[in-house]
Tab-separated table of C-alpha atoms in Angstrom:
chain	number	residue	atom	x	y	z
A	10	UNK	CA	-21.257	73.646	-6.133
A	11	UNK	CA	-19.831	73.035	-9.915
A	12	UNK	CA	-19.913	76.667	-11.732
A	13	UNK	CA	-22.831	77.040	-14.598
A	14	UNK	CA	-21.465	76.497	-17.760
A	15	UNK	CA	-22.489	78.288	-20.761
A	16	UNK	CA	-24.855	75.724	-22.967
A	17	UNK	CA	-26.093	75.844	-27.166
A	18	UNK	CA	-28.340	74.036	-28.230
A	19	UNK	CA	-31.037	74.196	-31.073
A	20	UNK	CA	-34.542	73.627	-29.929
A	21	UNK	CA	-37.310	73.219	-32.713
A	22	UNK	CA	-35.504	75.124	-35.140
A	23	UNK	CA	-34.718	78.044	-32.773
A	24	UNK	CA	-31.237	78.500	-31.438
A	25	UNK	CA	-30.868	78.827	-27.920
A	26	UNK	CA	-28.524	79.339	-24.943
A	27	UNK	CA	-28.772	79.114	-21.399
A	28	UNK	CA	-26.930	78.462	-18.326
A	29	UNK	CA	-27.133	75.481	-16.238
A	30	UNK	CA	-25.319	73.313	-13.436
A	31	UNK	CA	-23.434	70.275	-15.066
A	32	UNK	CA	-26.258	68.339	-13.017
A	33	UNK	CA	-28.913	69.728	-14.161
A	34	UNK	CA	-30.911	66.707	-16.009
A	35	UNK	CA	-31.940	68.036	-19.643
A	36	UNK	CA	-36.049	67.464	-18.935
A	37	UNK	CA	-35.275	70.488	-16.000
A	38	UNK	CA	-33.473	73.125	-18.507
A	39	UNK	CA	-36.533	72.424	-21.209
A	40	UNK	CA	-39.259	72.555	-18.567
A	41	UNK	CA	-37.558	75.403	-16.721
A	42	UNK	CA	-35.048	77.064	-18.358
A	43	UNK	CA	-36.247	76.965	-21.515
A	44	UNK	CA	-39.788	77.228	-20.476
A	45	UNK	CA	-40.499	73.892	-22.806
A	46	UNK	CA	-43.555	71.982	-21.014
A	47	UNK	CA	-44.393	69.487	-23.673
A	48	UNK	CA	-42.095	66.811	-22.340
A	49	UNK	CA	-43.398	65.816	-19.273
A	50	UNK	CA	-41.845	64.286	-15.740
A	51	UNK	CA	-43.560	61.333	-15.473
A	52	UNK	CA	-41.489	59.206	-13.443
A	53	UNK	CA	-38.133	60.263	-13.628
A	54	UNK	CA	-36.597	57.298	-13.492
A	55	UNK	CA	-36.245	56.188	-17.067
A	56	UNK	CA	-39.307	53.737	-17.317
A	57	UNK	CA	-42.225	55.704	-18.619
A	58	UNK	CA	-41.172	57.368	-21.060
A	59	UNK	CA	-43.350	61.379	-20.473
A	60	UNK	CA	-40.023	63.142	-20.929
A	61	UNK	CA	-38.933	61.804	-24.317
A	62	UNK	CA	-37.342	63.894	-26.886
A	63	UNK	CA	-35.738	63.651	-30.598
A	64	UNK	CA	-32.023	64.339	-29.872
A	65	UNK	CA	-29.759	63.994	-32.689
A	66	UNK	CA	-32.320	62.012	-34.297
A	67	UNK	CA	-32.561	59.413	-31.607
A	68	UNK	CA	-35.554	59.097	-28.970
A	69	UNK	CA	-34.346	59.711	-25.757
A	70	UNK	CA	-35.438	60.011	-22.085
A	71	UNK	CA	-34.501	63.188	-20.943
A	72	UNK	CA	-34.339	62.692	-17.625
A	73	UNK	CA	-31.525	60.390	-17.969
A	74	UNK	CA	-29.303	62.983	-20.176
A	75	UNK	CA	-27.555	65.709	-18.444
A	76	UNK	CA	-28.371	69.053	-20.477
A	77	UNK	CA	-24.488	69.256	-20.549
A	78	UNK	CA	-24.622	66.045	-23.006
A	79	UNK	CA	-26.953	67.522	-25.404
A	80	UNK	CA	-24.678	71.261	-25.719
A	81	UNK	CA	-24.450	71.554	-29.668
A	82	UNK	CA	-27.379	68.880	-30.137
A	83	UNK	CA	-31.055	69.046	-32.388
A	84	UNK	CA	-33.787	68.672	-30.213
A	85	UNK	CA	-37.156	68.131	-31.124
A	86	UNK	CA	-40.055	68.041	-28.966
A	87	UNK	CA	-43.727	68.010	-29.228
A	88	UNK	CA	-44.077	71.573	-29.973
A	89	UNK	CA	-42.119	71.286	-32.915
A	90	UNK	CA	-44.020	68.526	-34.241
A	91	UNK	CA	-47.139	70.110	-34.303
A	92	UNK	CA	-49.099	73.424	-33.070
A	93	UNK	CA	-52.450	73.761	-31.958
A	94	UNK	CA	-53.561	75.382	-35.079
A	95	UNK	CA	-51.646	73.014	-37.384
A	96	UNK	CA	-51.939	69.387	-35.645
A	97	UNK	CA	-49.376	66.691	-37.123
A	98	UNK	CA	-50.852	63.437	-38.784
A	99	UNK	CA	-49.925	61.807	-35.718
A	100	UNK	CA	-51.361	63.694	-33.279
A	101	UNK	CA	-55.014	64.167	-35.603
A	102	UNK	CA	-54.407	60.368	-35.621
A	103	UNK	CA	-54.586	60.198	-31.688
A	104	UNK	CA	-57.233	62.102	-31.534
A	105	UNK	CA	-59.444	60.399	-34.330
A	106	UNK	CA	-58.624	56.997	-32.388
A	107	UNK	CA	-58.964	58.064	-29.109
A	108	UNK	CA	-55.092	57.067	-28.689
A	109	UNK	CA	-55.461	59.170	-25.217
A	110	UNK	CA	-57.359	59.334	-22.058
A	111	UNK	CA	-55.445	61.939	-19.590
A	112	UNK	CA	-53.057	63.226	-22.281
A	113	UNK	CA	-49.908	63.085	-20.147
A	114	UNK	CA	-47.985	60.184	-21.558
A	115	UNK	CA	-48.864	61.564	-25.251
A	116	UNK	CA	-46.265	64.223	-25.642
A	117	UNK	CA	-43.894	61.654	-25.368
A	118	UNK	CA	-45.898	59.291	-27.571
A	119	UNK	CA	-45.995	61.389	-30.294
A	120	UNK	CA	-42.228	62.342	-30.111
A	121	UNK	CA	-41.395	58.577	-29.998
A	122	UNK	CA	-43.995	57.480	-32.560
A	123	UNK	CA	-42.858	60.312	-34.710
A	124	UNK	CA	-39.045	59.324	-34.706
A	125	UNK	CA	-40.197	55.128	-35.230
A	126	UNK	CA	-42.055	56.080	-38.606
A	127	UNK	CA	-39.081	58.398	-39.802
A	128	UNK	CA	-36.971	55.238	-39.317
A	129	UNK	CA	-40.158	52.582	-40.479
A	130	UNK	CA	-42.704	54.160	-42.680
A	131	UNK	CA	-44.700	51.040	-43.024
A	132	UNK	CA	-44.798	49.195	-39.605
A	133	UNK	CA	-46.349	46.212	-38.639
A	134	UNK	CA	-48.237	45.876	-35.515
A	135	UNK	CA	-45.374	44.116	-33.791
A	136	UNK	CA	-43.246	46.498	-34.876
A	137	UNK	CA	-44.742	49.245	-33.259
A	138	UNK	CA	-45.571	47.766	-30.019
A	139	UNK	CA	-41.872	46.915	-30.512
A	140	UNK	CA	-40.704	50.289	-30.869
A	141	UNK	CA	-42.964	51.876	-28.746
A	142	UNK	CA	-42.109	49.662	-25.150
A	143	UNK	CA	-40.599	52.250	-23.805
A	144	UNK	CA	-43.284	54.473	-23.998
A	145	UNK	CA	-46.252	53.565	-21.074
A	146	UNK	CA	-49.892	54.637	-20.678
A	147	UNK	CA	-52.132	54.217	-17.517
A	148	UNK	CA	-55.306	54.858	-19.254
A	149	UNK	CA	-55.638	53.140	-22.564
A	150	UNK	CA	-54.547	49.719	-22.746
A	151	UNK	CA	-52.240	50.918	-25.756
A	152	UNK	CA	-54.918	49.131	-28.370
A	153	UNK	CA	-55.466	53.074	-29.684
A	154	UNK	CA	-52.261	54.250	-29.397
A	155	UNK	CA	-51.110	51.465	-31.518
A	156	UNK	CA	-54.202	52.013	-33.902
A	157	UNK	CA	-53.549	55.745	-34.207
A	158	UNK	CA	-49.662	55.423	-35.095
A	159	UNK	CA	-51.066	52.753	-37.907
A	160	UNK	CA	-53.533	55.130	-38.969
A	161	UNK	CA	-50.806	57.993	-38.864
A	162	UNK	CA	-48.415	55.486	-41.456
A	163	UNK	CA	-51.252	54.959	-43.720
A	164	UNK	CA	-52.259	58.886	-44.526
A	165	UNK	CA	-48.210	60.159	-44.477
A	166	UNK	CA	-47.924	57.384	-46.724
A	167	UNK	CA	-50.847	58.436	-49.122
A	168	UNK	CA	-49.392	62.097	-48.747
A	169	UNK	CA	-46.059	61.206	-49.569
A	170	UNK	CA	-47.892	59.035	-53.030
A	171	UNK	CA	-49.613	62.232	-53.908
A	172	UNK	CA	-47.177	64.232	-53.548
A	173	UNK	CA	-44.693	62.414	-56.311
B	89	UNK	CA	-34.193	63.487	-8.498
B	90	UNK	CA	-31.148	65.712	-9.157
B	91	UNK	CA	-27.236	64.405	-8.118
B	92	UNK	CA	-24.938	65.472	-6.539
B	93	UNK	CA	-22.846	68.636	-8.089
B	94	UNK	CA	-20.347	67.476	-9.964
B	95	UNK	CA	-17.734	69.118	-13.066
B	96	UNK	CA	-18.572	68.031	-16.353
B	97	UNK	CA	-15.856	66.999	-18.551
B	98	UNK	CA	-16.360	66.566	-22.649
B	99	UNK	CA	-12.651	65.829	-24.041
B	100	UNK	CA	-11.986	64.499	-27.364
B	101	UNK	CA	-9.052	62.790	-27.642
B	102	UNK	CA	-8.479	59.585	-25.067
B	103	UNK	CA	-5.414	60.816	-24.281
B	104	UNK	CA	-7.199	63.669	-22.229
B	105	UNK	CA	-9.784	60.961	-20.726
B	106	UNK	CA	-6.683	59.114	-19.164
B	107	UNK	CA	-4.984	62.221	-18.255
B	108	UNK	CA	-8.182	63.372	-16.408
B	109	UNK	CA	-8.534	59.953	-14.595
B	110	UNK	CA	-4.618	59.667	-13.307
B	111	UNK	CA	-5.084	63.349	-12.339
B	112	UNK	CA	-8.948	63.060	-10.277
B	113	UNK	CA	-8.563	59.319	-9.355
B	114	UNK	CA	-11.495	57.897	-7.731
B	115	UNK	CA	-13.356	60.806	-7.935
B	116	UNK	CA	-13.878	60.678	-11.798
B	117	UNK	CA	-16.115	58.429	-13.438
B	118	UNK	CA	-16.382	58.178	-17.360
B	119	UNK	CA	-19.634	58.365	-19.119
B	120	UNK	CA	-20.751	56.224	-22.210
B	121	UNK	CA	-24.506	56.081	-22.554
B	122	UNK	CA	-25.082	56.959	-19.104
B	123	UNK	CA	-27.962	54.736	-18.525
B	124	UNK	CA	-26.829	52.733	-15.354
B	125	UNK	CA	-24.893	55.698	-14.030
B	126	UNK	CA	-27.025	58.534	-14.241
B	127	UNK	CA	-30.210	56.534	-12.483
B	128	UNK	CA	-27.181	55.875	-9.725
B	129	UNK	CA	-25.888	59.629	-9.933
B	130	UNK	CA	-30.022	60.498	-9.276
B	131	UNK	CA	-30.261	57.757	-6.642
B	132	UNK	CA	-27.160	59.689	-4.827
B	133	UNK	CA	-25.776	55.899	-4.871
B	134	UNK	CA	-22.801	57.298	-7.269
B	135	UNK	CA	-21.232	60.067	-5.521
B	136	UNK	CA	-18.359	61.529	-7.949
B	137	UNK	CA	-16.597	65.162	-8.337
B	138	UNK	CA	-15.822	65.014	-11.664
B	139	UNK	CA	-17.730	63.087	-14.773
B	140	UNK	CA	-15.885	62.506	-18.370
B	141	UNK	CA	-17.867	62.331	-21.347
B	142	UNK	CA	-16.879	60.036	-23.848
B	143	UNK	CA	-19.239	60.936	-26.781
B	144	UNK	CA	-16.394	62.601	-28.411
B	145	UNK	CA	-13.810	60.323	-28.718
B	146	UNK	CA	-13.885	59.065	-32.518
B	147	UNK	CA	-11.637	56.326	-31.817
B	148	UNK	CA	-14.477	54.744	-29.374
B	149	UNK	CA	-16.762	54.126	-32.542
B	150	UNK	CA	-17.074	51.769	-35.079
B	151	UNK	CA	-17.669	48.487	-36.300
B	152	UNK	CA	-15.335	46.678	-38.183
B	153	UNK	CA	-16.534	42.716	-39.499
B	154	UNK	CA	-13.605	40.685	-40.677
B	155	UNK	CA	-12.424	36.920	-39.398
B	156	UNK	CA	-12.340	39.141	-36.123
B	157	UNK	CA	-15.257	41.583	-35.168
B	158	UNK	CA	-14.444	44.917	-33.339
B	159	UNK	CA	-16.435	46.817	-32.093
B	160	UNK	CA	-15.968	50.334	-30.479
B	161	UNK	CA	-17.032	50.764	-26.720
B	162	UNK	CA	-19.116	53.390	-27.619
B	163	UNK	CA	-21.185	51.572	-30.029
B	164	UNK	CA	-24.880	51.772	-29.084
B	165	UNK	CA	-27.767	48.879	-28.908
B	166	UNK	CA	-29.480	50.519	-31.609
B	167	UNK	CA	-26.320	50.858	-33.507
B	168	UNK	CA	-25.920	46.747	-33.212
B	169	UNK	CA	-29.533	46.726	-34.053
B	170	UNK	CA	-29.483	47.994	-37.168
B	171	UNK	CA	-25.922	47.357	-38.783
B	172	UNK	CA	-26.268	45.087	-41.540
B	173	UNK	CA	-22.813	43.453	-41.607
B	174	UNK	CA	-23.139	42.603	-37.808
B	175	UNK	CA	-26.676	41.330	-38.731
B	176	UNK	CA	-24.909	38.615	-41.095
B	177	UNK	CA	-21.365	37.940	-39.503
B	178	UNK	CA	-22.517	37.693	-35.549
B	179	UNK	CA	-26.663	37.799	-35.515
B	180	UNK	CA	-26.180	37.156	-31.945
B	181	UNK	CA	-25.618	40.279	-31.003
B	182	UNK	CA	-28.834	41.794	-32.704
B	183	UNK	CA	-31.185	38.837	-30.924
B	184	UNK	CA	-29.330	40.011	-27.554
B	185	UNK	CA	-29.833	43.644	-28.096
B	186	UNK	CA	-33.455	43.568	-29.162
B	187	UNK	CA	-33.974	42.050	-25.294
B	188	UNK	CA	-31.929	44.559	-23.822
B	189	UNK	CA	-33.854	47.580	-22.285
B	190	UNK	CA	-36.299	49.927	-24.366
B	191	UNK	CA	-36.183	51.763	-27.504
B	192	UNK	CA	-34.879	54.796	-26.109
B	193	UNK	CA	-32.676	53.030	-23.525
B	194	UNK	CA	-31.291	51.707	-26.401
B	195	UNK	CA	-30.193	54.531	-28.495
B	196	UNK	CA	-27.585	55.769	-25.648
B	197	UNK	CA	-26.876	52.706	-23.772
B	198	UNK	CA	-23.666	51.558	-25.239
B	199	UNK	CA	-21.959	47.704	-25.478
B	200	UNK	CA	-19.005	49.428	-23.971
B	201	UNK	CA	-20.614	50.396	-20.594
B	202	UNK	CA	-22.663	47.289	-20.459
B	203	UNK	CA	-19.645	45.317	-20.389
B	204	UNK	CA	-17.481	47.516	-18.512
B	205	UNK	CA	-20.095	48.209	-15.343
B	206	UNK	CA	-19.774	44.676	-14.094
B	207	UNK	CA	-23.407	44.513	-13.250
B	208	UNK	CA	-24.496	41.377	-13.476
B	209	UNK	CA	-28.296	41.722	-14.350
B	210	UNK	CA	-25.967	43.068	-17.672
B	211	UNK	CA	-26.940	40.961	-21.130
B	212	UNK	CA	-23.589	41.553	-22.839
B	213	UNK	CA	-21.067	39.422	-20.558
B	214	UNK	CA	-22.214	36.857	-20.444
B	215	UNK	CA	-22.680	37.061	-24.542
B	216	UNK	CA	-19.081	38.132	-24.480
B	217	UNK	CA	-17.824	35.508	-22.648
B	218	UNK	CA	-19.814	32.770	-24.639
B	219	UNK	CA	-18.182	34.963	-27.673
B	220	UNK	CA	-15.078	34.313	-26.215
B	221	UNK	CA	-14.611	38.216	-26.840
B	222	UNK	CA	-11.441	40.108	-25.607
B	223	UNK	CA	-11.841	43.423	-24.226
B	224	UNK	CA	-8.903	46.378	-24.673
B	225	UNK	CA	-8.196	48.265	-21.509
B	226	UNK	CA	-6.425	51.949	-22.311
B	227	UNK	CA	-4.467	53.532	-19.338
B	228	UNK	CA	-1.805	55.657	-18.138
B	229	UNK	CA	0.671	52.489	-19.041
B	230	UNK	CA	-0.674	51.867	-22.820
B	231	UNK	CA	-2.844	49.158	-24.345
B	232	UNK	CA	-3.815	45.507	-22.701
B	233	UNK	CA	-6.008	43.131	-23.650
B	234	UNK	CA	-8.072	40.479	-21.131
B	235	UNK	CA	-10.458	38.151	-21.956
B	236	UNK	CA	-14.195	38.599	-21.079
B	237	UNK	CA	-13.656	34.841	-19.391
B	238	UNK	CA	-11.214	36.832	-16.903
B	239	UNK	CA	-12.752	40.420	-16.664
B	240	UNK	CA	-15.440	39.412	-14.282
B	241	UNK	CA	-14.533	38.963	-10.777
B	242	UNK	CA	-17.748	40.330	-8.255
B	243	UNK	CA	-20.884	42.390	-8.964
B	244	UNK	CA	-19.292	45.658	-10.560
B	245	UNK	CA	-15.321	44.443	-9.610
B	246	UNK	CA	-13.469	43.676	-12.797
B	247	UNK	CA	-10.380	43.353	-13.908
B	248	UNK	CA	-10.379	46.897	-15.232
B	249	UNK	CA	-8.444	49.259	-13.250
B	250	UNK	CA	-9.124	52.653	-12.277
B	251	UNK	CA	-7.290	54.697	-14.468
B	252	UNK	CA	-7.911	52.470	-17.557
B	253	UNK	CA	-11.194	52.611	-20.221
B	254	UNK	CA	-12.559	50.218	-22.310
B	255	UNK	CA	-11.677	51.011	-25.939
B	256	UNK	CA	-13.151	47.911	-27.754
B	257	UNK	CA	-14.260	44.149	-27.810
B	258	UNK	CA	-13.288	41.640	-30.375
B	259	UNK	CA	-13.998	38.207	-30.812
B	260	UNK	CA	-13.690	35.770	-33.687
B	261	UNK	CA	-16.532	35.652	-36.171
B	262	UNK	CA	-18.794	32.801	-34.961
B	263	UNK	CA	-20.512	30.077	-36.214
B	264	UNK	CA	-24.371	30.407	-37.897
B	265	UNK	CA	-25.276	28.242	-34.634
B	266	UNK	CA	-26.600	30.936	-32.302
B	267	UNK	CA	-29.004	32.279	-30.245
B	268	UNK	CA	-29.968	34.249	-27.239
B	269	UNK	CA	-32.554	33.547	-24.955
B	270	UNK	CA	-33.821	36.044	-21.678
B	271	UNK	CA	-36.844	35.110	-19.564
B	272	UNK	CA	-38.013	38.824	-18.044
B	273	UNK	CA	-40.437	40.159	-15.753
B	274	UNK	CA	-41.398	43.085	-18.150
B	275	UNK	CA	-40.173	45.121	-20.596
B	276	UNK	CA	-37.343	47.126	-19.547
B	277	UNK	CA	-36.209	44.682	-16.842
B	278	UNK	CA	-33.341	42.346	-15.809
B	279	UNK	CA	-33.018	39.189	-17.006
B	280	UNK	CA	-34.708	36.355	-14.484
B	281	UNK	CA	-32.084	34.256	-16.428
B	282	UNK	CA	-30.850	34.530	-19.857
B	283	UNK	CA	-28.436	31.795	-21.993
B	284	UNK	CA	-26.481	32.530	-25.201
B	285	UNK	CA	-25.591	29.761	-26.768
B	286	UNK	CA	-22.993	29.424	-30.139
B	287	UNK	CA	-23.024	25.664	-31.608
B	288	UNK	CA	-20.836	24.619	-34.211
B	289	UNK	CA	-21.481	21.458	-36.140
B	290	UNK	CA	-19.752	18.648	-38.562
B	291	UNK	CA	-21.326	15.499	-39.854
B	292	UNK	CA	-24.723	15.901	-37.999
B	293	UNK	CA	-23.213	16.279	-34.639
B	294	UNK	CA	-21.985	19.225	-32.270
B	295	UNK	CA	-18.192	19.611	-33.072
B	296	UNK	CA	-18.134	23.161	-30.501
B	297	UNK	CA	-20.488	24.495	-28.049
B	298	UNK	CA	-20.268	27.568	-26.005
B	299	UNK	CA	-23.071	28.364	-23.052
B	300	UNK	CA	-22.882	31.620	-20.518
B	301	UNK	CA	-25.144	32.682	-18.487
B	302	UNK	CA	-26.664	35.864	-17.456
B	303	UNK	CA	-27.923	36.984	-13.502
B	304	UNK	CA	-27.744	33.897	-12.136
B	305	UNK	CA	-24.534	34.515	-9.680
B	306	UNK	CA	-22.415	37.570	-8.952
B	307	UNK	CA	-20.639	37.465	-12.091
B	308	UNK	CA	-21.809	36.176	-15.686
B	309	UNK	CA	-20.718	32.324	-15.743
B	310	UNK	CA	-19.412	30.580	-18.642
B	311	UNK	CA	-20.050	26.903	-18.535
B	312	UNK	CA	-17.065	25.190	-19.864
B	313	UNK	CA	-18.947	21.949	-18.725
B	314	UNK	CA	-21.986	22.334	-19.997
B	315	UNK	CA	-20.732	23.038	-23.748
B	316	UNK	CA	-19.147	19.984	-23.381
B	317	UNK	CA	-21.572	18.041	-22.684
B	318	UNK	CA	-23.337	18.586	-25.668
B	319	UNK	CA	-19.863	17.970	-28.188
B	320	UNK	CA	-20.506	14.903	-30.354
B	321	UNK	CA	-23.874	14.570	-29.951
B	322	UNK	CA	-26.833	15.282	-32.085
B	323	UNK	CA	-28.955	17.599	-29.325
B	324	UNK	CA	-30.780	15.144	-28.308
B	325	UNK	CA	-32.342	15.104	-24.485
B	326	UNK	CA	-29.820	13.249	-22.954
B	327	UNK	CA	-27.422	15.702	-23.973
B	328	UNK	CA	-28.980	18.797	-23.509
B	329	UNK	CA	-30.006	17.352	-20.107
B	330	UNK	CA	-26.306	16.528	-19.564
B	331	UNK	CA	-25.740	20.351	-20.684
B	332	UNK	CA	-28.158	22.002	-18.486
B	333	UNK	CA	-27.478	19.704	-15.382
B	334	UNK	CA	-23.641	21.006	-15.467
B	335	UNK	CA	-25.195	24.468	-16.240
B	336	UNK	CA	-26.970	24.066	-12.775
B	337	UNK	CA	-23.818	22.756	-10.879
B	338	UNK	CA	-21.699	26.501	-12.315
B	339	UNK	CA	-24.656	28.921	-11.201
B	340	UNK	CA	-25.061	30.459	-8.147
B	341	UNK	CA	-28.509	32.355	-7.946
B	342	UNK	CA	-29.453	34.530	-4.855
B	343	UNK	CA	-33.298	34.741	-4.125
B	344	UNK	CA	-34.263	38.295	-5.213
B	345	UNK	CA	-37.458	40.209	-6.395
B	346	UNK	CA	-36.928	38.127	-9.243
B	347	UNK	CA	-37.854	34.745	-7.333
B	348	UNK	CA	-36.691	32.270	-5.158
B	349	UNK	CA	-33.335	30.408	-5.972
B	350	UNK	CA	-35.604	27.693	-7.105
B	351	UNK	CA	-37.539	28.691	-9.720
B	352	UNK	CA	-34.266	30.869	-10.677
B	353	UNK	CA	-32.930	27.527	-11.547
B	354	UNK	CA	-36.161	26.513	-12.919
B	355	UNK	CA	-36.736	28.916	-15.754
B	356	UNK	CA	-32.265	28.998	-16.244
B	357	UNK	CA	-32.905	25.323	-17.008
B	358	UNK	CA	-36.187	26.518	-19.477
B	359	UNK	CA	-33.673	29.517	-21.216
B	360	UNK	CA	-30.854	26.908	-21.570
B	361	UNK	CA	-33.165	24.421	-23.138
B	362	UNK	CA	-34.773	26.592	-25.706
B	363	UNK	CA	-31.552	28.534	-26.545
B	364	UNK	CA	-29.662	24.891	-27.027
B	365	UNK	CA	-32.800	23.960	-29.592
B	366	UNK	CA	-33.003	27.349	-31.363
B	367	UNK	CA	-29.379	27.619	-32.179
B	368	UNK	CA	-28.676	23.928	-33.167
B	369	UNK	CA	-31.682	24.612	-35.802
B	370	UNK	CA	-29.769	27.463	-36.964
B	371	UNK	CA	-26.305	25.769	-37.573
């Protein structure tokens, strides 16, 4: 067994350290290390997209990243996109358009859907279903999701307007 | 799914990478984007003691567009996505990425480790070798260069070596004539059978054509033939029929999840066809 080596990373804003195998996968030092449940294990296997985070400004799977790879990164996940008390555009957006059923692919939705309108604030439909394949949902036939994220453009848009 | 324990490696300078590799031998693997070795690391398929991160190495990066194109092996899909001289000097690249994978997939997974894996459900060799790209190999002995024509030689056997990396690919700027055309299952998946095609043209007829294609044998196949069939004429059937018949005489498809050798051939002919008409409407 490799020794545990001595990790940094800064997790919604908050520095943190830990300890963790070289093999440990990153989704199992958030979930259990770090005691970060937002990302989910869906099926850990890089399809479905449950454990996605914002690493470095990318969207990534995080079951398919070794927490070693991500020592010194940014992470964002769902928590730091929102709170209970202070819902994100996005996530009043899923919840106005029903953009969920069970709830357990949305963490990841979010994440992803927040990183695609950071990189295209005005999407097209295509675009979206585009830059959202590698996110999948059992429940809602994606029509919601994909209305939600449009809705979710439209007000940050207005907001950013207003606010110049 | 958790692998194997393993040491984890993070040098950054390539000198180190080589050092480690002559030093661990077949026991070290290098890491680009990790996406087809870390699913094989969690499938226990990869067993390795020691893995190498590249994501340091500076002189891996970059994208430099001149008569020749290089590109660094750890250049990303979503880096030849969205970089705007690629988009005008080699569009190719961009309509083969875009098919390649997921959004996420594609933020990590790098042209480097697409190329260098030797897997042949892989979208890049083939491109590469219809590219006519060169690939530079970095080992204990310096600098080589082989052509993506000879890297290939079995499913994941290439002409790499052990103890050598894949620094970059170049290739000559191509021709506005291109396009790339995959036929998928879903999202995410292998191609069923996938064509890039680069036409050049001069007085209304093909003066240079260049076909490989993708998952249809154990290696990608470049189809000297089948480019040649299609050199003086306009694109009309007879030659693209020509074209795709010697396409069909260079593959070698295996029946799979994918389909039955048949309709393998089948929908190669349909990608060939449609890739053929796409780019000559682009030259």
């Amino acid at each position: 067994m490799a020794d545990k080596i001595h990790l940094k990373m800064t997790v919604n804003g908050q520095p943190v350290e830990t300890l963790a195998e070289p093999r440990e996968l990153l989704i199992h030092v958030l979930r259990e290390r770090l005691d970060i449940t937002g990302p989910h294990i869906g099926c850990e296997t890089t399809h479905c997209g449950a454990c996605t985070v914002d690493l470095d400004g990318k969207s990534v799977k995080s079951c398919t990243v070794f927490a070693a790879q991500a020592d010194g990164a940014e992470i964002t996940t769902v928590e730091g996109i929102g709170s209970p008390d202070k819902l994100h555009v996005l996530q009043e957006m899923f919840r106005e358009h029903h953009g969920l059923q069970c709830g357990f692919c949305t963490p990841g939705m979010i994440t992803r859907a927040w990183r695609l309108l950071q990189e295209n604030p005005t999407p097209s439909e295509e675009e979206i279903r585009f830059g959202m394949a590698g996110n999948l949902c059992r429940c809602t036939g994606y029509q919601n999701i994909v209305k939600a994220i449009m809705a979710a453009a439209t007000e940050m848009n207005a907001a950013k307007e207003a606010a110049e | 799914m958790i692998p194997a324990a393993f040491e984890y490696h993070r040098p950054s300078e390539l000198s180190a990478v080589i050092a480690l590799l002559s030093e661990h031998g077949d026991e070290a693997r290098v890491v680009a984007g990790g996406h087809s070795l870390i699913p094989m690391m969690k499938l226990r398929m990869a067993a390795l003691d020691h893995l190498i991160d590249l994501r340091d190495i500076a002189e891996l990066r970059g994208i430099e567009v001149g008569a020749t194109i290089r590109i660094g092996a750890m250049t990303t899909q979503h880096e030849l996505l969205t970089h705007a001289g690629l988009a005008e000097a080699a569009p190719i690249l961009a309509e083969a990425a875009r098919q390649i994978a997921d959004p996420q997939v594609r933020y990590l997974g790098t042209l480097g480790g697409n190329v260098a894996n030797g897997d042949p459900g892989n979208d890049m060799p083939g491109l590469m070798q219809c590219l006519d790209a060169r690939f530079t190999l970095t080992g204990p002995d310096g600098t080589r260069e082989v052509a993506a024509r000879d890297f290939y030689e079995a499913a994941y056997m290439t002409a790499r070596e052990d103890d050598e990396i894949l620094v970059a690919i170049t290739f000559p700027r191509p021709g506005a004539g291109h396009a790339y055309e995959k036929q998928k299952r879903k999202i995410g998946d292998y191609a069923t059978a996938a064509a890039a095609v680069q036409l050049e043209a001069a007085d209304s007829k093909v003066s240079a054509a260049s076909i490989a294609m993708t998952n249809l044998s154990d290696v990608p196949v470049w189809s000297a033939a089948a480019g040649a069939a299609l050199v003086g004429s306009a694109c009309g059937t007879p030659a693209v029929e020509a074209a795709v018949a010697a396409m069909l005489a260079d593959i070698d498809p295996v029946e799979d999840s994918r389909g039955p050798v048949e309709f393998k051939k089948h929908v190669a002919a349909t990608v060939l066809r449609r890739a053929i008409a796409r780019a000559w409407s682009r030259v």
